[in-house]
Amino acid sequence: MKTKSFKEELQTAKRRSYAVGAFNIFNYLSARAVIRAAQKLDAPVILQTSTQTVRKFGPQELGTMLRQLAWNASVNVIVHLDHCQNVEMAKACMDAGWDSVMFDGSHFPLEDNIRMTKEVIAYARHRGVYVEGELGRIAGVEDDLQVDDDKAKGATLEESLYYVRETGVDAFAPAVGTAHGVYKGTPVIDFDLVKALKEQIETPVVIHGGTGLDEDTFRRLIRNGGAKVNVSTAIKHAYIDGCKEYIQNNPDKLDPIDFDQYLNCAIGDIVLYHIELFRRDMK
Ligand code: 13P
């Protein structure tokens, strides 16, 4: 079911002080598990695909599968491309029916990032597709994207305002100190930047690196204006750890449906936990 666009969902979330959960999926089972959990809470949800997943299936096959799942859902499901560094792939996904794309030009100098983001936005506008952009560099590993700690760079308020004004992105992902993957220590998060952006721009802010943040951090980020929160590593863990557990506990069972159901629950629990938390302070 499609009731609101990516932009409308995030604007509503920002206004009402909650965040839309954006979960990285990698196959039919994970996509379906995320949707079913969102349906239990009657909450909108964003299904994100990494570029690695897009390359594995191809935009047409993956897009068709996800659109169909979204269409049949009883809640609003947005299909989103995560961290795309390649303009041509972003365009291919838009053509194949993605609702929104993140163009990640954060590894380029600011003016090049702006120029490429604008090229993606120009293409998106004609197709009713929305665009998320990134500034600064978020540390950690996200599928085939890796940013070492010494290359990570926080976004500044001044550059953020400039980037958002120049590009006209629909959602903005500044590097605020969160990281992709599993946290090694306690992250140092720039809550003030998130709050200043909430007050100074209309564009909703996106928080990356959701896996492993504690409840207080999530709630503070969302109160300060985070309107979309990304969770990926926790979903992968639920899937892979769930596979190992099931096989260990049922070495002689030959029941693929039961196996899938186990993984569906494992992923569903992670999604339920995060969506409930992201909506706890909703006004
Ligand atoms: P995690 O893998 O840390 O949950 O981050 C997800 C993310 O930000 C995807 O873009």
Tab-separated table of N, CA, C and O and ligand atoms in Angstrom, residues 22 24 48 82-83 102 132 138 141-142 145 178-183 207-212 228-236, ligand 1:
chain	number	residue	atom	x	y	z
A	22	ALA	N	14.338	2.431	8.972
A	22	ALA	CA	14.773	2.043	7.618
A	22	ALA	C	15.703	0.839	7.780
A	22	ALA	O	16.777	0.957	8.377
A	24	ASN	N	17.826	-2.457	6.243
A	24	ASN	CA	18.464	-2.986	5.034
A	24	ASN	C	18.091	-4.451	4.859
A	24	ASN	O	18.339	-5.270	5.748
A	48	GLN	N	15.361	-0.811	2.716
A	48	GLN	CA	16.539	-0.290	2.023
A	48	GLN	C	17.310	-1.419	1.380
A	48	GLN	O	17.427	-2.499	1.944
A	82	ASP	N	20.134	2.565	-0.661
A	82	ASP	CA	21.023	3.090	0.385
A	82	ASP	C	22.434	3.297	-0.186
A	82	ASP	O	22.915	2.477	-0.973
A	83	HIS	N	23.083	4.353	0.245
A	83	HIS	CA	24.503	4.619	-0.071
A	83	HIS	C	24.904	4.299	-1.505
A	83	HIS	O	25.810	3.476	-1.733
A	102	MET	N	19.414	7.156	-1.980
A	102	MET	CA	20.422	7.959	-1.304
A	102	MET	C	21.606	8.052	-2.245
A	102	MET	O	22.194	7.029	-2.610
A	132	GLU	N	17.986	11.326	-0.843
A	132	GLU	CA	18.701	11.580	0.409
A	132	GLU	C	20.169	11.825	0.042
A	132	GLU	O	20.701	11.167	-0.845
A	138	ILE	N	30.750	8.881	7.192
A	138	ILE	CA	30.332	8.005	8.288
A	138	ILE	C	31.298	6.818	8.345
A	138	ILE	O	31.513	6.143	7.331
A	141	VAL	N	31.686	-0.189	8.190
A	141	VAL	CA	31.504	-1.024	6.995
A	141	VAL	C	30.028	-1.246	6.746
A	141	VAL	O	29.267	-1.596	7.658
A	142	GLU	N	29.604	-1.011	5.510
A	142	GLU	CA	28.221	-1.270	5.106
A	142	GLU	C	28.283	-2.033	3.787
A	142	GLU	O	28.514	-1.427	2.738
A	145	LEU	N	30.899	-1.014	1.194
A	145	LEU	CA	31.357	0.352	1.462
A	145	LEU	C	32.131	0.366	2.771
A	145	LEU	O	31.616	-0.051	3.799
A	178	THR	N	27.857	8.671	14.536
A	178	THR	CA	27.418	7.275	14.526
A	178	THR	C	28.220	6.541	13.445
A	178	THR	O	28.830	7.186	12.593
A	179	ALA	N	28.233	5.213	13.490
A	179	ALA	CA	29.055	4.453	12.539
A	179	ALA	C	28.330	3.201	12.069
A	179	ALA	O	27.498	2.644	12.789
A	180	HIS	N	28.662	2.765	10.869
A	180	HIS	CA	28.113	1.511	10.345
A	180	HIS	C	28.797	0.324	11.010
A	180	HIS	O	29.991	0.371	11.288
A	181	GLY	N	28.050	-0.745	11.227
A	181	GLY	CA	28.642	-1.956	11.804
A	181	GLY	C	28.520	-1.964	13.318
A	181	GLY	O	27.668	-1.288	13.885
A	182	VAL	N	29.386	-2.729	13.944
A	182	VAL	CA	29.323	-2.896	15.409
A	182	VAL	C	30.244	-1.855	16.060
A	182	VAL	O	31.391	-1.695	15.644
A	183	TYR	N	29.726	-1.127	17.069
A	183	TYR	CA	30.544	-0.110	17.743
A	183	TYR	C	31.644	-0.759	18.563
A	183	TYR	O	31.393	-1.714	19.296
A	207	ILE	N	19.599	9.447	10.388
A	207	ILE	CA	20.660	8.938	11.250
A	207	ILE	C	21.084	7.559	10.740
A	207	ILE	O	20.273	6.630	10.684
A	208	HIS	N	22.348	7.450	10.375
A	208	HIS	CA	22.906	6.160	9.942
A	208	HIS	C	23.538	5.457	11.135
A	208	HIS	O	23.744	6.054	12.189
A	209	GLY	N	23.856	4.180	10.937
A	209	GLY	CA	24.589	3.450	11.983
A	209	GLY	C	23.757	3.126	13.203
A	209	GLY	O	24.224	3.243	14.332
A	210	GLY	N	22.511	2.684	12.988
A	210	GLY	CA	21.617	2.427	14.118
A	210	GLY	C	21.991	1.234	14.976
A	210	GLY	O	21.755	1.236	16.190
A	211	THR	N	22.615	0.221	14.390
A	211	THR	CA	22.914	-0.989	15.170
A	211	THR	C	23.830	-0.676	16.353
A	211	THR	O	24.892	-0.078	16.162
A	212	GLY	N	23.372	-1.059	17.543
A	212	GLY	CA	24.233	-0.952	18.726
A	212	GLY	C	24.083	0.339	19.506
A	212	GLY	O	24.690	0.483	20.570
A	228	LYS	N	14.563	9.634	10.239
A	228	LYS	CA	14.736	8.303	9.615
A	228	LYS	C	15.957	7.713	10.287
A	228	LYS	O	16.999	8.373	10.365
A	229	VAL	N	15.837	6.496	10.776
A	229	VAL	CA	16.992	5.852	11.413
A	229	VAL	C	17.270	4.536	10.688
A	229	VAL	O	16.369	3.705	10.522
A	230	ASN	N	18.521	4.371	10.276
A	230	ASN	CA	18.924	3.194	9.505
A	230	ASN	C	19.452	2.072	10.405
A	230	ASN	O	20.282	2.319	11.275
A	231	VAL	N	19.002	0.867	10.124
A	231	VAL	CA	19.480	-0.317	10.853
A	231	VAL	C	19.790	-1.406	9.831
A	231	VAL	O	18.907	-1.827	9.075
A	232	SER	N	21.019	-1.867	9.827
A	232	SER	CA	21.403	-2.899	8.869
A	232	SER	C	22.091	-4.092	9.541
A	232	SER	O	21.635	-5.230	9.433
A	233	THR	N	23.191	-3.822	10.237
A	233	THR	CA	23.993	-4.929	10.797
A	233	THR	C	23.156	-5.839	11.705
A	233	THR	O	23.313	-7.061	11.682
A	234	ALA	N	22.260	-5.249	12.467
A	234	ALA	CA	21.441	-6.058	13.385
A	234	ALA	C	20.547	-7.030	12.604
A	234	ALA	O	20.265	-8.140	13.075
A	235	ILE	N	20.115	-6.631	11.422
A	235	ILE	CA	19.269	-7.512	10.591
A	235	ILE	C	20.116	-8.674	10.046
A	235	ILE	O	19.691	-9.835	10.040
A	236	LYS	N	21.326	-8.324	9.618
A	236	LYS	CA	22.216	-9.388	9.105
A	236	LYS	C	22.525	-10.392	10.208
A	236	LYS	O	22.545	-11.597	9.979
B	1	13P	P1	24.226	-0.276	10.848
B	1	13P	O1	24.723	-1.368	9.959
B	1	13P	O2	25.254	0.158	11.828
B	1	13P	O3	22.917	-0.596	11.474
B	1	13P	O4	23.982	1.007	9.909
B	1	13P	C1	22.972	0.967	8.962
B	1	13P	C2	23.060	2.113	8.027
B	1	13P	O5	23.322	3.233	8.409
B	1	13P	C3	22.792	1.844	6.618
B	1	13P	O6	23.028	2.938	5.813
